[in-house]
PDB file of C-alpha atoms in Angstrom:
ATOM      1  CA  MET A1051     107.028  89.132  76.651  1.00 82.00           C
ATOM      2  CA  SER A1052     106.153  86.487  74.199  1.00 91.00           C
ATOM      3  CA  ALA A1053     103.566  83.808  74.472  1.00 94.00           C
ATOM      4  CA  PRO A1054     106.243  81.298  75.690  1.00 93.00           C
ATOM      5  CA  ALA A1055     108.311  83.181  77.731  1.00 93.00           C
ATOM      6  CA  PHE A1056     105.238  84.230  79.536  1.00 94.00           C
ATOM      7  CA  ALA A1057     104.158  80.018  79.649  1.00 95.00           C
ATOM      8  CA  LEU A1058     107.629  79.542  80.748  1.00 95.00           C
ATOM      9  CA  LEU A1059     106.989  82.123  83.834  1.00 95.00           C
ATOM     10  CA  LEU A1060     103.666  80.450  84.509  1.00 95.00           C
ATOM     11  CA  VAL A1061     105.596  76.823  84.959  1.00 96.00           C
ATOM     12  CA  ILE A1062     108.461  78.909  87.261  1.00 96.00           C
ATOM     13  CA  LEU A1063     105.405  79.988  89.116  1.00 95.00           C
ATOM     14  CA  SER A1064     103.913  76.490  89.623  1.00 95.00           C
ATOM     15  CA  PHE A1065     107.161  75.122  90.539  1.00 95.00           C
ATOM     16  CA  GLY A1066     107.862  77.714  93.306  1.00 94.00           C
ATOM     17  CA  ALA A1067     104.282  77.404  94.108  1.00 92.00           C
ATOM     18  CA  PHE A1068     104.796  73.991  94.503  1.00 94.00           C
ATOM     19  CA  VAL A1069     107.741  74.249  96.732  1.00 94.00           C
ATOM     20  CA  GLN A1070     106.353  76.107  99.225  1.00 91.00           C
ATOM     21  CA  ALA A1071     103.716  73.834  99.389  1.00 89.00           C
ATOM     22  CA  VAL A1072     105.908  70.518 100.169  1.00 94.00           C
ATOM     23  CA  SER A1073     108.041  72.371 102.389  1.00 93.00           C
ATOM     24  CA  GLY A1074     106.246  76.140 104.019  1.00 85.00           C
ATOM     25  CA  PHE A1075     109.131  78.313 102.731  1.00 89.00           C
ATOM     26  CA  GLY A1076     110.857  78.615  99.424  1.00 90.00           C
ATOM     27  CA  PHE A1077     108.626  79.981  96.955  1.00 93.00           C
ATOM     28  CA  ALA A1078     110.642  83.069  95.946  1.00 93.00           C
ATOM     29  CA  LEU A1079     113.608  81.893  97.051  1.00 94.00           C
ATOM     30  CA  VAL A1080     113.172  79.343  93.688  1.00 95.00           C
ATOM     31  CA  ALA A1081     110.903  81.054  91.296  1.00 96.00           C
ATOM     32  CA  VAL A1082     113.163  84.686  91.279  1.00 96.00           C
ATOM     33  CA  PRO A1083     116.047  82.735  90.002  1.00 96.00           C
ATOM     34  CA  LEU A1084     114.131  80.749  87.480  1.00 96.00           C
ATOM     35  CA  ALA A1085     112.195  83.676  86.181  1.00 96.00           C
ATOM     36  CA  SER A1086     115.340  85.571  86.236  1.00 96.00           C
ATOM     37  CA  ILE A1087     116.196  83.369  83.501  1.00 94.00           C
ATOM     38  CA  VAL A1088     113.475  84.796  81.433  1.00 95.00           C
ATOM     39  CA  VAL A1089     112.880  88.196  82.328  1.00 95.00           C
ATOM     40  CA  ALA A1090     115.262  90.864  83.800  1.00 95.00           C
ATOM     41  CA  PRO A1091     115.593  90.097  87.070  1.00 95.00           C
ATOM     42  CA  SER A1092     114.361  93.290  88.514  1.00 94.00           C
ATOM     43  CA  ARG A1093     111.381  92.591  86.582  1.00 94.00           C
ATOM     44  CA  ALA A1094     111.589  88.635  88.002  1.00 95.00           C
ATOM     45  CA  VAL A1095     111.604  90.317  91.595  1.00 95.00           C
ATOM     46  CA  VAL A1096     108.708  92.504  91.261  1.00 95.00           C
ATOM     47  CA  ILE A1097     106.439  89.524  89.514  1.00 95.00           C
ATOM     48  CA  ILE A1098     107.453  86.697  92.170  1.00 96.00           C
ATOM     49  CA  SER A1099     106.715  89.447  94.772  1.00 95.00           C
ATOM     50  CA  LEU A1100     103.630  90.594  93.066  1.00 95.00           C
ATOM     51  CA  ALA A1101     102.545  86.732  93.073  1.00 94.00           C
ATOM     52  CA  SER A1102     103.941  86.424  96.443  1.00 92.00           C
ATOM     53  CA  LEU A1103     101.271  89.192  97.405  1.00 93.00           C
ATOM     54  CA  LEU A1104      98.106  87.902  95.939  1.00 92.00           C
ATOM     55  CA  THR A1105      98.600  84.130  97.520  1.00 89.00           C
ATOM     56  CA  SER A1106      98.760  86.047 100.994  1.00 87.00           C
ATOM     57  CA  VAL A1107      95.806  88.023 100.650  1.00 91.00           C
ATOM     58  CA  ARG A1108      94.429  84.872  99.723  1.00 91.00           C
ATOM     59  CA  ASN A1109      95.102  82.470 101.793  1.00 87.00           C
ATOM     60  CA  THR A1110      94.150  85.193 105.253  1.00 87.00           C
ATOM     61  CA  LEU A1111      90.903  86.107 103.518  1.00 92.00           C
ATOM     62  CA  ALA A1112      90.247  82.047 103.791  1.00 93.00           C
ATOM     63  CA  ALA A1113      91.403  81.622 107.195  1.00 91.00           C
ATOM     64  CA  ARG A1114      90.493  84.135 108.449  1.00 90.00           C
ATOM     65  CA  GLY A1115      87.621  82.756 110.464  1.00 92.00           C
ATOM     66  CA  HIS A1116      90.152  80.406 112.162  1.00 93.00           C
ATOM     67  CA  ILE A1117      91.977  83.470 113.793  1.00 87.00           C
ATOM     68  CA  GLU A1118      91.986  83.612 117.477  1.00 90.00           C
ATOM     69  CA  ARG A1119      91.022  87.149 117.499  1.00 87.00           C
ATOM     70  CA  PRO A1120      91.885  88.211 121.393  1.00 87.00           C
ATOM     71  CA  VAL A1121      95.410  86.101 121.041  1.00 86.00           C
ATOM     72  CA  ALA A1122      96.182  88.051 117.292  1.00 86.00           C
ATOM     73  CA  GLY A1123      95.411  91.401 119.402  1.00 82.00           C
ATOM     74  CA  ARG A1124      97.682  90.881 121.946  1.00 78.00           C
ATOM     75  CA  MET A1125     100.314  89.540 119.087  1.00 80.00           C
ATOM     76  CA  ILE A1126      99.786  92.987 117.625  1.00 80.00           C
ATOM     77  CA  ALA A1127     100.004  95.043 120.211  1.00 75.00           C
ATOM     78  CA  TYR A1128     103.076  93.596 121.662  1.00 72.00           C
ATOM     79  CA  ASN A1129     104.860  94.512 118.060  1.00 73.00           C
ATOM     80  CA  TRP A1130     103.238  97.582 118.229  1.00 72.00           C
ATOM     81  CA  PHE A1131     104.323  98.284 122.082  1.00 67.00           C
ATOM     82  CA  ASP A1132     107.490  96.739 121.879  1.00 68.00           C
ATOM     83  CA  CYS A1133     106.616  94.758 124.983  1.00 64.00           C
ATOM     84  CA  ASP A1134     110.331  92.898 124.586  1.00 62.00           C
ATOM     85  CA  LYS A1135     112.145  96.520 125.611  1.00 65.00           C
ATOM     86  CA  GLN A1136     111.540  97.854 129.049  1.00 61.00           C
ATOM     87  CA  PRO A1137     111.424  99.853 130.353  1.00 67.00           C
ATOM     88  CA  GLN A1138     107.784 101.021 128.985  1.00 67.00           C
ATOM     89  CA  PRO A1139     104.786 102.756 131.652  1.00 71.00           C
ATOM     90  CA  ARG A1140     103.134  99.276 133.495  1.00 71.00           C
ATOM     91  CA  ALA A1141     100.267 100.748 132.101  1.00 74.00           C
ATOM     92  CA  VAL A1142     101.009 100.500 128.389  1.00 70.00           C
ATOM     93  CA  ASN A1143     102.423  96.740 129.408  1.00 68.00           C
ATOM     94  CA  VAL A1144      98.543  95.749 130.771  1.00 71.00           C
ATOM     95  CA  PHE A1145      96.696  97.284 128.126  1.00 69.00           C
ATOM     96  CA  ALA A1146      99.152  95.850 125.613  1.00 66.00           C
ATOM     97  CA  GLY A1147      98.805  92.096 127.434  1.00 66.00           C
ATOM     98  CA  CYS A1148     102.723  92.179 128.275  1.00 67.00           C
ATOM     99  CA  VAL A1149     103.880  89.284 130.300  1.00 62.00           C
ATOM    100  CA  VAL A1150     104.832  92.208 133.115  1.00 58.00           C
ATOM    101  CA  PRO A1151     107.299  91.050 135.728  1.00 60.00           C
ATOM    102  CA  PRO A1152     106.409  91.814 139.472  1.00 62.00           C
ATOM    103  CA  ALA A1153     107.989  95.357 140.411  1.00 61.00           C
ATOM    104  CA  ALA A1154     110.445  95.155 143.311  1.00 60.00           C
ATOM    105  CA  GLY A1155     108.408  93.930 146.396  1.00 59.00           C
ATOM    106  CA  GLU A1156     105.233  92.346 144.924  1.00 57.00           C
ATOM    107  CA  ARG A1157     104.543  89.223 145.131  1.00 54.00           C
TER     108      ARG A1157
END
């Protein structure tokens, strides 16, 4: 890749990051089509995906002190145990922290 193409790719990445910072989403939506002008589309997807992964890891590490671990644990358990898909054994739902409606006759 030539130096001007690399510089243009950095400008495109910066513009995508700016859009993400302003709107909260849109990095890949903006960056991939523009990067496809500079490099092959398959390569543009990989480059933008890696850039997005690196920024996500950096943001996660920077914000890890603000994570409410009990809440995050329940959210992960809810996803792993598919709390919204019934029927599940009641013990699994209770262990996962799922909201379990009372069984028939319980109130």
